[in-house]
Amino acid sequence: MHISEGILSTPVLAGGGVIAAAGVYVGLRSLNDEDIPKTAMMTAVFFTASLVQVPAGPVSMHLVLNGLMGLLLGWSAFPSILIALTLQAVIFRYGGLTVLGVNTLIMACPAVLVHILLSPFLRMAQSRARVLVVGACAGLLGIAGGMAFVALAFVLTGRSMYGVAGLFVVTHIPVLLVEGVFTAAMVSFLWRMKPELIESRSYVT
Amino acid sequence: MTSLLLLKVDSVIGNIDPRARLVSGFLFSVLLAVAQKWEVIAAGFLSAFLFCAAARLPWSGLRVRLIGLNVFMLALLLVMPWSVPGSVLWNIGNWTYTIEGVELALMVAVKGNAIVLAMSVFISTIDTASLGHALEHLRAPRRLVHLFLFTVRYLDILHHESRRLFRAARARGFAPRTDLHTYRTVSRLIGTIMVRSLDRSERVLAAMKARGYCGRFYLLHHFSLRMSDALFIMTVSVFVAVLAWMEWG
Amino acid sequence: MSEVLFKLNELTVRYGNEPPVLRNLSMDLVKGSRIGLVGRNGSGKSTLLSALVGLMDDFDGELWAFGKWRRDDSDFAEVRRRAGLLFEDPDDQLFNITVSEDVAFGPFNLGWPRERVITAVRDTLARLDLSGYEERITYRLSTGEKRMVSIATVLAMDPEVLLLDEPTAGLDHRHTRLLEEILKQSSKTLLVVSHDRDFLASVTNQTIQLENGQAVYL
């Protein structure tokens, strides 16, 4: 889920860059040096997972997993997502340097929102059913939030982008559903395999 | 990292200081992203194209990316002109598809292609480890650089691990479809990679501490600017300056 | 003359630009044969097993399996249902949460009805002395236990051919003997990679040595 280069207006690009930098700063403050190898490993896992293609009806899609990142990383989702997107831009040239800030916000803001709203429920969840529900909500909120931010970036760029914003939202509805199911399955898997991942305040902070 | 790096080039560009390439790529991208005038965008596209040709980038890797980008740009061309006011080309009731809209969509498409070309030649040719070191030299926050370097180090291991696990699942007759079994299986494969990798990162940290790590990395390689780097920076600066002058001068 | 299950014709397999691991390898695997595969480290034993079920993305030469020449990934789907491959590293094989889920994964992929899968899981675990392990978390098992469970994941699919890569590595004496008994009693076609000469002598009756990418019958 990203916006390509050359589309957004200068104020949106600049504003996105500044706000993303602030988020990354907060995220880095929440890390201490000993957390770095773990957070990096998570970043690498999410990057690798984003290369996996999942069939969704006639097409196949890549996973986004920003909701899950929020649950597991908290605020460090910001630097983690920035790095994953930088690598995507450099290796595959998806997105680019000038939209890096906006693209980071698109994924990281919903991730932090998931962290704030849903992590407490996940820690309290006692049954598998509740864990599944929280996981599904995290997946849905991650993508829905991302869609909202993409639409906002388009709308702020100007009237000319209203149609594109609508097209983006409509074409991403399947992603929304798949991520909901998938994130629920992931969270429930982790809850059973390595509960300490889920139970700690957030694994890293 | 070779298995993940798409553009491996043995040309002049590979010898230029990564910092110089990073900064050049950034300046070029920013200028093109901000530009509003057709002549600037066209000149930018042309010069990015010439840089790619001069660096002898392999077209095969570039083509795949450009096709993907332009499928999106085509969608833009179909949708965008409906929300731009101007002289009407077609209309359906109150909805108008305008010439101004087509022009704007084409401008976005040329910009997008130009930036991807510039990224490809200046930045995608830097190997990811050098990129981390270049960031450190350019005074990026220390923790961010460390996070980046560790991530890059783990990427290749994870890439192989994920290939091995998916292969083993295929060996047991797993074929992805659109169903819950597939989603559950893929989520478990990724979850397994995550859990094992976290254990491994704990072992890595322990092993690092055993060798005296206390939150600091020391760079073995230092970059130093050479004559060819200076020449490269000057060439790119001239291009960027001319484009900027065309836009605002 | 028995039926030929696998036939390799001038098979060459390489990883990237490295020199080939298997070089113009030709051999037949006849139904009912029980072959031990030996060779130095890096001689291509594991690669050969992977290649037989089409897991090496790229190979030169021809590969015949279960009555057809196979080339593309889709050709091999049927081969993987009929030949069970045990990976050298059990961590490659196990990725489900509990033991029973992991053992059930293959049978479900074969499209068996639920009751049959449940029976297969229970019977396979019982045969391998793993009764009571159903709800254990695979990730927390010891190396030897993981090995036994990964053997169970292969046997549960009831394949016609067993391709086993170091099946006894990490097993204690008792479990090695148990596996020996199970393999001796089964009539399946066997291709076993092992450094354990005694084990090979007891479950196989023929040995192939891989040398410089070629098969040498001993």
XYZ file of C-alpha atoms in Angstrom:
672
model
C 0.000 0.000 0.000
C 1.927 3.000 -1.219
C 1.672 6.090 -3.406
C 4.028 6.381 -6.352
C 6.353 9.258 -7.085
C 5.255 12.307 -9.012
C 1.610 12.373 -7.940
C 1.294 14.344 -4.741
C 1.664 18.107 -4.380
C 4.709 19.691 -2.767
C 2.982 20.778 0.487
C 1.624 17.246 1.010
C 5.049 15.691 0.391
C 6.799 18.165 2.686
C 4.162 17.960 5.439
C 4.225 14.162 5.268
C 8.004 14.185 5.569
C 7.984 16.427 8.635
C 5.245 14.519 10.495
C 6.833 11.159 9.658
C 10.191 12.402 10.960
C 8.519 13.342 14.244
C 6.935 9.882 14.480
C 10.259 8.198 13.764
C 11.888 10.349 16.443
C 9.323 9.236 19.037
C 9.763 5.625 17.906
C 13.543 5.761 18.228
C 13.292 7.334 21.693
C 11.199 4.361 22.814
C 13.947 1.934 21.774
C 17.023 1.189 23.776
C 20.185 -0.230 22.266
C 19.450 -3.775 23.373
C 16.134 -3.746 21.512
C 17.753 -2.982 18.199
C 18.538 -6.558 17.041
C 14.989 -7.690 17.893
C 13.317 -4.725 16.228
C 15.521 -5.152 13.180
C 14.581 -8.831 13.007
C 10.905 -7.882 13.135
C 11.473 -5.314 10.386
C 13.163 -7.956 8.257
C 10.335 -10.427 8.940
C 7.718 -7.885 7.909
C 9.697 -7.019 4.805
C 9.969 -10.707 3.897
C 6.275 -11.256 4.612
C 5.379 -8.363 2.343
C 6.977 -10.288 -0.535
C 4.687 -13.286 -0.024
C 1.812 -13.393 -2.482
C -1.538 -14.603 -1.255
C -4.254 -15.560 -3.707
C -7.429 -13.461 -3.368
C -9.953 -14.697 -5.899
C -8.675 -14.188 -9.439
C -5.712 -12.023 -8.418
C -2.959 -12.362 -5.868
C -1.983 -9.701 -3.391
C 0.895 -8.821 -1.130
C 0.438 -8.678 2.604
C 0.743 -5.328 4.400
C 0.548 -6.406 8.088
C 0.809 -2.896 9.533
C -1.900 -3.708 12.099
C 0.187 -6.602 13.375
C 3.268 -4.390 13.458
C 1.366 -1.964 15.664
C 0.417 -4.741 18.080
C 3.944 -6.115 18.299
C 6.104 -3.023 17.960
C 4.109 -0.090 19.323
C 5.721 3.229 18.464
C 8.818 1.548 17.052
C 6.578 0.625 14.131
C 7.506 4.086 12.823
C 11.264 3.550 12.308
C 10.605 -0.057 11.376
C 8.153 0.878 8.621
C 10.421 3.691 7.425
C 13.241 1.183 6.973
C 11.063 -1.422 5.289
C 9.760 1.198 2.848
C 13.256 2.528 2.193
C 14.386 -0.967 1.313
C 11.362 -1.427 -0.927
C 12.116 1.856 -2.667
C 15.792 1.031 -3.101
C 15.546 -2.628 -4.054
C 12.280 -2.715 -5.965
C 11.686 1.002 -6.590
C 8.155 0.858 -5.219
C 7.434 4.336 -3.979
C 10.454 6.568 -3.755
C 12.403 8.997 -1.640
C 10.160 12.037 -1.932
C 7.009 10.093 -0.969
C 8.815 8.158 1.775
C 7.404 10.405 4.498
C 3.817 10.164 3.295
C 4.073 6.423 2.712
C 5.507 5.941 6.210
C 2.554 7.836 7.681
C 0.086 5.771 5.633
C 1.266 2.576 7.286
C 2.644 3.715 10.629
C -0.156 5.982 11.871
C -2.743 3.182 11.748
C -0.143 0.874 13.337
C 0.288 3.198 16.309
C -3.477 3.639 16.477
C -3.848 -0.148 16.665
C -1.216 -0.183 19.407
C -3.079 2.418 21.465
C -6.616 1.133 20.928
C -6.213 -2.640 20.708
C -3.092 -3.700 22.599
C -4.830 -3.355 25.999
C -7.631 -5.651 24.813
C -5.158 -8.178 23.494
C -3.339 -8.324 26.819
C -6.639 -8.895 28.609
C -7.912 -11.482 26.137
C -8.232 -14.858 27.804
C -9.783 -16.990 25.103
C -8.783 -17.845 21.572
C -12.025 -16.361 20.259
C -11.246 -12.970 21.771
C -7.691 -13.057 20.464
C -9.083 -13.757 16.997
C -11.470 -10.822 17.256
C -8.742 -8.423 18.389
C -6.474 -9.703 15.603
C -9.167 -9.224 12.978
C -9.831 -5.691 14.256
C -6.095 -4.916 14.116
C -5.899 -6.097 10.497
C -9.006 -4.187 9.482
C -8.004 -1.007 11.320
C -4.475 -1.153 9.880
C -5.729 -1.246 6.303
C -8.782 0.974 6.783
C -6.560 3.574 8.424
C -4.062 3.253 5.587
C -6.830 3.707 3.031
C -8.016 6.818 4.871
C -4.518 8.297 4.878
C -4.019 7.567 1.169
C -7.367 9.200 0.409
C -6.419 12.175 2.580
C -3.077 12.613 0.792
C -4.871 12.571 -2.575
C -7.623 14.929 -1.467
C -5.145 17.414 0.039
C -3.212 17.383 -3.222
C -6.212 18.824 -5.023
C -9.577 18.333 -6.642
C -7.934 16.589 -9.590
C -7.182 13.617 -7.338
C -10.701 12.998 -5.978
C -11.427 10.331 -8.581
C -8.103 8.585 -7.957
C -8.768 8.567 -4.218
C -12.119 6.873 -4.832
C -10.557 4.314 -7.172
C -7.876 3.496 -4.611
C -10.381 2.914 -1.832
C -12.619 0.693 -3.971
C -9.781 -1.466 -5.314
C -8.393 -2.012 -1.807
C -11.516 -3.498 -0.274
C -10.317 -7.079 -0.980
C -7.003 -6.217 0.730
C -8.989 -5.046 3.742
C -10.834 -8.356 4.044
C -7.815 -10.590 3.458
C -5.743 -8.638 5.994
C -8.504 -8.960 8.578
C -8.584 -12.748 8.232
C -4.843 -13.027 7.964
C -3.962 -10.825 10.920
C -6.460 -12.717 13.089
C -4.771 -15.997 12.127
C -1.296 -14.577 12.785
C -2.163 -13.134 16.186
C -3.827 -16.334 17.302
C -0.813 -18.340 16.118
C 1.600 -16.108 18.030
C -0.647 -16.110 21.091
C -0.412 -19.884 21.244
C 3.206 -20.306 20.163
C 4.917 -17.472 21.966
C 2.477 -15.824 24.348
C 5.175 -13.582 25.810
C 5.197 -11.743 22.464
C 1.608 -10.738 22.995
C 1.483 -10.384 26.747
C 4.357 -7.990 27.248
C 3.349 -4.362 26.992
C 4.577 -4.443 23.499
C 7.362 -6.795 22.684
C 9.953 -4.155 22.242
C 9.128 -1.062 24.263
C 22.586 -9.546 -0.512
C 22.948 -10.441 -4.168
C 19.838 -12.597 -4.133
C 17.640 -9.614 -3.347
C 19.420 -6.927 -5.265
C 17.834 -6.490 -8.648
C 20.170 -4.076 -10.305
C 23.701 -5.272 -10.088
C 25.890 -3.261 -12.364
C 29.566 -3.357 -13.107
C 29.714 0.053 -14.653
C 31.097 3.443 -13.833
C 28.192 4.242 -11.536
C 29.164 1.366 -9.238
C 32.454 3.086 -8.437
C 30.975 6.419 -7.433
C 30.838 7.200 -3.722
C 27.465 5.995 -2.367
C 26.930 9.275 -0.531
C 27.268 11.184 -3.783
C 24.775 8.859 -5.470
C 22.322 9.074 -2.593
C 22.369 12.855 -2.518
C 22.172 13.094 -6.327
C 19.215 10.719 -6.454
C 17.468 12.661 -3.730
C 17.987 16.065 -5.363
C 16.867 14.753 -8.725
C 13.738 13.156 -7.258
C 12.775 16.241 -5.269
C 13.234 18.547 -8.224
C 11.110 16.360 -10.484
C 8.440 15.829 -7.843
C 8.099 19.575 -7.324
C 8.357 20.665 -10.982
C 5.252 22.082 -12.664
C 6.557 23.043 -16.104
C 6.446 20.635 -18.998
C 9.879 21.600 -20.308
C 11.471 20.868 -16.918
C 9.723 17.527 -16.560
C 10.566 16.501 -20.111
C 14.207 17.549 -19.689
C 14.349 15.710 -16.371
C 12.943 12.567 -17.959
C 15.404 12.803 -20.813
C 18.412 13.327 -18.542
C 17.375 10.496 -16.195
C 17.068 8.290 -19.264
C 20.512 9.371 -20.481
C 22.036 8.650 -17.060
C 20.521 5.142 -17.164
C 21.911 4.583 -20.639
C 25.328 5.949 -19.672
C 25.423 3.657 -16.629
C 24.390 0.747 -18.872
C 21.676 -0.458 -16.516
C 20.217 -3.823 -17.505
C 16.917 -3.049 -19.218
C 15.261 -6.293 -18.193
C 15.000 -5.326 -14.519
C 13.981 -1.794 -15.381
C 11.301 -2.887 -17.831
C 9.402 -4.956 -15.288
C 9.227 -2.044 -12.873
C 8.261 0.480 -15.540
C 5.457 -1.749 -16.831
C 4.050 -2.044 -13.311
C 4.250 1.709 -12.820
C 2.599 2.488 -16.125
C -0.324 0.155 -15.575
C -1.060 2.371 -12.586
C -0.462 5.506 -14.646
C -2.927 4.225 -17.262
C -5.556 3.862 -14.541
C -4.743 7.438 -13.548
C -5.282 8.586 -17.131
C -8.679 6.906 -17.170
C -9.843 8.304 -13.835
C -8.151 11.632 -13.169
C -9.539 13.727 -16.072
C -13.085 13.266 -14.700
C -12.246 15.398 -11.668
C -10.397 18.222 -13.433
C -12.454 21.152 -14.734
C -11.727 22.461 -18.259
C -12.620 21.969 -21.911
C -14.805 18.923 -22.285
C -13.583 15.937 -24.274
C -16.445 13.573 -23.363
C -19.277 13.785 -20.943
C -21.694 11.428 -19.233
C -24.460 13.560 -17.771
C -22.798 16.034 -15.434
C -19.483 14.185 -15.456
C -16.883 15.616 -17.816
C -13.608 14.153 -19.061
C -11.403 17.148 -19.833
C -8.361 17.912 -21.955
C -6.760 19.672 -18.975
C -7.241 16.485 -16.969
C -5.554 14.382 -19.644
C -2.663 16.832 -19.713
C -2.299 16.678 -15.925
C -2.412 12.866 -15.897
C 0.238 12.696 -18.612
C 2.415 15.089 -16.652
C 2.131 12.906 -13.557
C 2.988 9.836 -15.650
C 6.137 11.395 -17.147
C 7.208 12.673 -13.718
C 6.678 9.239 -12.169
C 8.681 7.495 -14.873
C 11.474 10.048 -14.681
C 11.791 9.636 -10.916
C 11.835 5.848 -11.142
C 14.587 6.073 -13.762
C 16.585 8.464 -11.582
C 16.116 6.227 -8.528
C 17.214 3.226 -10.553
C 20.446 4.724 -11.727
C 21.485 6.699 -8.647
C 20.168 4.744 -5.691
C 19.200 1.178 -6.613
C 22.769 0.598 -7.716
C 24.009 1.107 -4.135
C 24.221 -2.157 -2.255
C 22.124 -2.046 0.877
C 24.993 -2.347 3.355
C 26.821 0.607 1.786
C 23.570 2.509 1.905
C 23.518 2.089 5.686
C 27.071 3.328 5.954
C 26.321 6.233 3.644
C 23.414 7.191 5.914
C 25.698 7.075 8.946
C 28.200 9.340 7.209
C 25.381 11.694 6.296
C 24.558 12.011 10.016
C 21.308 10.058 10.139
C 20.317 9.207 13.764
C 22.615 6.492 15.113
C 19.878 4.110 16.237
C 18.104 4.394 12.915
C 21.313 3.484 11.081
C 21.921 0.517 13.385
C 18.365 -0.648 12.915
C 18.860 -0.375 9.170
C 22.169 -2.275 9.193
C 20.765 -5.093 11.333
C 17.671 -5.339 9.143
C 19.789 -5.641 6.031
C 21.914 -8.304 7.702
C 18.884 -10.403 8.542
C 17.130 -9.988 5.210
C 19.060 -12.586 3.306
C 18.811 -15.154 6.106
C 15.055 -14.643 6.264
C 14.686 -14.754 2.524
C 16.268 -18.202 2.510
C 14.393 -19.362 5.584
C 11.080 -18.394 4.047
C 11.943 -20.133 0.780
C 12.878 -23.306 2.680
C 9.668 -23.378 4.699
C 7.429 -22.682 1.718
C 9.258 -25.398 -0.234
C 8.718 -27.913 2.564
C 5.013 -27.025 2.624
C 4.828 -27.583 -1.136
C 6.552 -30.934 -0.686
C 3.600 -31.946 1.440
C 1.146 -31.046 -1.296
C 0.350 -27.459 -0.317
C -0.990 -25.395 -3.215
C -2.187 -21.841 -2.471
C -5.847 -21.140 -3.187
C -8.362 -18.580 -1.988
C -9.505 -20.357 1.151
C -9.066 -20.443 4.893
C -6.678 -23.388 4.725
C -4.308 -21.321 2.579
C -4.529 -18.234 4.785
C -4.030 -20.295 7.915
C -1.070 -22.102 6.395
C 0.617 -18.931 5.142
C 0.020 -17.196 8.473
C 1.624 -20.107 10.289
C 4.581 -20.186 7.943
C 5.198 -16.481 8.492
C 4.497 -16.807 12.221
C 7.011 -19.633 12.454
C 9.622 -17.541 10.687
C 8.896 -14.705 13.100
C 9.126 -16.781 16.268
C 12.297 -18.576 15.206
C 13.883 -15.370 14.007
C 13.222 -13.626 17.300
C 14.894 -16.475 19.135
C 17.774 -16.168 16.758
C 18.034 -12.416 17.304
C 18.265 -13.087 21.032
C 21.122 -15.508 20.385
C 22.727 -12.953 18.094
C 22.511 -10.306 20.814
C 23.965 -12.719 23.375
C 26.798 -13.611 21.031
C 27.427 -9.947 20.342
C 27.478 -9.082 24.026
C 29.916 -11.930 24.539
C 32.200 -10.075 22.209
C 31.830 -6.788 24.051
C 28.927 -5.100 22.226
C 27.469 -2.212 24.158
C 25.249 -0.450 21.671
C 27.840 0.884 19.302
C 29.017 -0.192 15.893
C 32.336 0.781 14.486
C 32.619 1.257 10.794
C 35.450 -0.609 9.207
C 35.220 1.120 5.875
C 35.382 4.813 5.546
C 34.435 6.500 2.359
C 36.678 9.080 0.855
C 35.865 11.297 -2.063
C 37.969 10.870 -5.153
C 38.386 12.899 -8.306
C 35.795 10.814 -10.175
C 33.282 11.403 -7.374
C 33.837 15.144 -7.532
C 33.329 15.031 -11.283
C 30.125 13.051 -10.844
C 28.767 15.467 -8.257
C 29.576 18.402 -10.511
C 27.853 16.830 -13.507
C 24.695 16.039 -11.571
C 24.717 19.467 -9.907
C 24.876 21.153 -13.301
C 21.886 19.132 -14.502
C 19.886 19.868 -11.375
C 20.840 23.566 -11.428
C 19.802 23.937 -15.065
C 16.471 22.227 -14.377
C 15.876 24.398 -11.302
C 16.668 27.507 -13.311
C 14.195 26.434 -16.007
C 11.517 25.958 -13.366
C 11.988 29.099 -11.286
C 14.523 31.284 -13.078
C 10.383 -56.532 -14.829
C 9.104 -54.190 -12.133
C 7.604 -50.826 -12.804
C 9.996 -47.863 -12.952
C 8.734 -45.133 -10.601
C 11.431 -42.539 -11.177
C 13.737 -42.291 -14.138
C 16.434 -39.648 -14.381
C 17.939 -38.911 -17.734
C 21.083 -36.766 -17.786
C 19.825 -34.675 -14.875
C 21.907 -31.594 -14.114
C 21.103 -29.375 -11.150
C 22.962 -26.285 -10.051
C 22.455 -23.475 -7.549
C 22.749 -20.119 -9.301
C 26.069 -19.822 -11.071
C 27.846 -22.418 -8.940
C 29.222 -25.528 -10.606
C 26.479 -28.168 -10.892
C 25.791 -30.326 -7.838
C 24.346 -33.118 -9.961
C 25.943 -33.571 -13.372
C 24.253 -35.587 -16.134
C 22.955 -38.005 -13.544
C 21.021 -40.975 -14.906
C 19.375 -43.560 -12.702
C 16.147 -45.523 -12.225
C 14.150 -46.061 -9.083
C 12.177 -49.271 -9.490
C 9.028 -50.000 -7.532
C 9.820 -51.894 -4.372
C 13.520 -51.118 -4.422
C 15.212 -50.073 -1.199
C 18.204 -47.910 -1.847
C 20.657 -46.267 0.485
C 22.187 -43.083 -0.839
C 25.652 -42.216 0.412
C 28.324 -39.696 -0.472
C 30.473 -36.990 0.988
C 29.030 -33.794 2.419
C 27.923 -31.577 -0.428
C 27.813 -34.458 -2.912
C 24.208 -33.633 -3.804
C 22.223 -36.218 -1.825
C 19.685 -33.761 -0.440
C 19.558 -31.952 -3.768
C 18.709 -35.225 -5.512
C 15.818 -35.912 -3.140
C 14.469 -32.371 -3.637
C 14.861 -32.646 -7.402
C 12.842 -35.871 -7.501
C 9.754 -34.074 -6.224
C 10.389 -30.969 -8.309
C 11.605 -28.635 -5.595
C 14.713 -27.541 -7.462
C 13.356 -24.654 -9.456
C 15.666 -25.219 -12.340
C 17.116 -28.406 -13.778
C 18.431 -29.659 -17.100
C 17.779 -33.132 -18.425
C 14.647 -35.232 -18.114
C 12.774 -36.562 -15.145
C 10.169 -39.319 -15.346
C 7.989 -39.938 -12.329
C 4.899 -42.106 -11.864
C 4.327 -42.732 -15.554
C 4.996 -39.281 -17.029
C 7.787 -36.917 -17.939
C 7.665 -33.993 -15.526
C 8.964 -30.508 -16.136
C 6.940 -27.650 -14.619
C 5.955 -27.103 -11.040
C 2.381 -28.097 -11.895
C 3.614 -31.463 -13.274
C 5.124 -32.212 -9.888
C 2.011 -31.598 -7.782
C 0.988 -35.230 -8.297
C 4.532 -36.484 -7.616
C 4.546 -34.734 -4.246
C 1.291 -36.417 -3.308
C 2.715 -39.846 -4.059
C 6.296 -39.486 -2.816
C 6.961 -38.346 0.742
C 10.076 -36.256 1.316
C 11.586 -36.029 4.784
C 13.776 -32.929 5.061
C 17.168 -33.095 6.704
C 16.306 -30.283 9.092
C 13.042 -30.914 10.986
C 12.727 -27.170 11.482
C 12.113 -26.900 7.748
C 9.224 -29.270 7.974
C 7.344 -28.251 11.087
C 5.501 -24.977 11.227
C 2.120 -25.678 12.794
C 1.369 -25.067 16.421
C 0.600 -28.521 17.711
C 1.942 -31.895 16.687
C -1.419 -33.187 15.499
C -2.008 -30.114 13.348
C 1.352 -30.554 11.734
C 0.774 -34.239 11.028
C -2.681 -33.415 9.620
C -1.372 -30.756 7.228
C -0.259 -33.185 4.474
C -3.337 -35.450 4.601
C -5.607 -32.378 4.381
C -3.654 -31.265 1.311
C -4.393 -34.690 -0.191
C -8.074 -33.825 0.160
C -8.914 -36.625 2.598
C -12.159 -36.312 4.562
C -11.754 -35.127 8.142
C -12.470 -38.496 9.801
C -9.833 -40.190 7.704
C -7.294 -37.470 8.559
C -8.025 -37.823 12.263
C -7.575 -41.598 12.095
C -4.360 -41.246 10.102
C -2.936 -38.775 12.603
C -3.791 -40.983 15.570
C -2.483 -44.174 13.980
C 0.720 -42.605 12.712
C 1.548 -41.067 16.075
C 0.828 -44.378 17.796
C 3.110 -46.257 15.401
C 5.938 -43.850 16.095
C 5.524 -44.026 19.858
C 4.233 -40.457 19.881
C 0.833 -41.074 21.478
C 0.189 -38.295 23.942
C 2.101 -35.778 21.842
C -1.040 -34.629 19.974
C -1.380 -31.273 21.686
C 2.307 -30.632 22.344
C 3.712 -27.450 20.789
C 6.118 -28.512 18.045
C 8.333 -25.500 18.497
C 9.124 -26.528 22.094
C 10.069 -30.147 21.336
C 13.619 -31.463 21.552
C 15.570 -32.131 18.354
C 14.917 -35.876 18.496
C 11.219 -35.365 19.152
C 11.019 -32.911 16.263
C 12.637 -35.531 14.043
C 10.071 -38.170 15.035
C 7.213 -35.729 14.433
C 8.537 -34.781 11.013
C 8.755 -38.480 10.151
C 5.125 -38.744 11.247
C 4.139 -35.856 8.961
C 5.494 -37.827 6.005
C 4.213 -41.280 6.954
C 0.716 -39.930 7.656
C 0.308 -39.133 3.948
C 0.861 -42.828 3.199
C 3.109 -42.138 0.193
C 4.153 -44.867 -2.235
C 7.766 -43.790 -2.106
C 9.693 -42.540 0.911
C 12.559 -40.138 0.291
C 14.256 -39.813 3.650
C 17.091 -37.397 4.346
C 19.076 -38.414 7.435
C 16.033 -39.852 9.239
C 18.038 -41.037 12.253
C 20.007 -37.852 12.942
C 19.347 -36.759 16.500
C 17.376 -39.900 17.417
C 18.248 -41.970 20.482
C 18.924 -45.684 20.175
C 15.376 -46.741 21.001
C 13.788 -44.520 18.384
C 16.365 -45.471 15.784
C 15.415 -49.133 16.345
C 11.723 -48.273 16.186
C 12.164 -46.479 12.858
C 14.208 -49.413 11.576
C 11.382 -51.816 12.441
C 8.738 -49.640 10.816
C 10.723 -49.280 7.606
C 11.612 -52.987 7.494
C 7.963 -53.963 7.829
C 6.708 -51.544 5.186
C 6.729 -52.552 1.549
C 7.210 -48.998 0.285
C 9.906 -48.005 -2.144
C 12.734 -46.391 -0.213
C 15.497 -43.936 -0.999
C 17.358 -43.126 2.193
C 20.225 -40.726 2.747
C 22.133 -41.586 5.889
C 25.579 -41.559 7.395
C 24.497 -44.379 9.715
C 25.862 -47.502 7.974
C 24.163 -49.967 10.340
C 20.817 -48.348 9.809
C 21.236 -48.403 6.022
C 22.346 -52.034 6.090
C 19.226 -53.001 7.976
C 16.577 -51.104 5.970
C 18.017 -51.068 2.451
C 19.439 -53.743 0.173
C 21.238 -51.631 -2.407
C 23.604 -48.656 -2.155
C 24.236 -45.795 -4.495
C 27.129 -43.478 -3.960
C 27.031 -39.942 -5.328
C 30.409 -38.873 -6.579
C 31.171 -35.774 -8.644
C 27.483 -35.403 -9.386
C 27.188 -38.966 -10.757
C 25.617 -42.123 -9.350
C 27.876 -45.084 -8.673
C 26.213 -48.395 -7.811
C 28.024 -50.199 -5.012
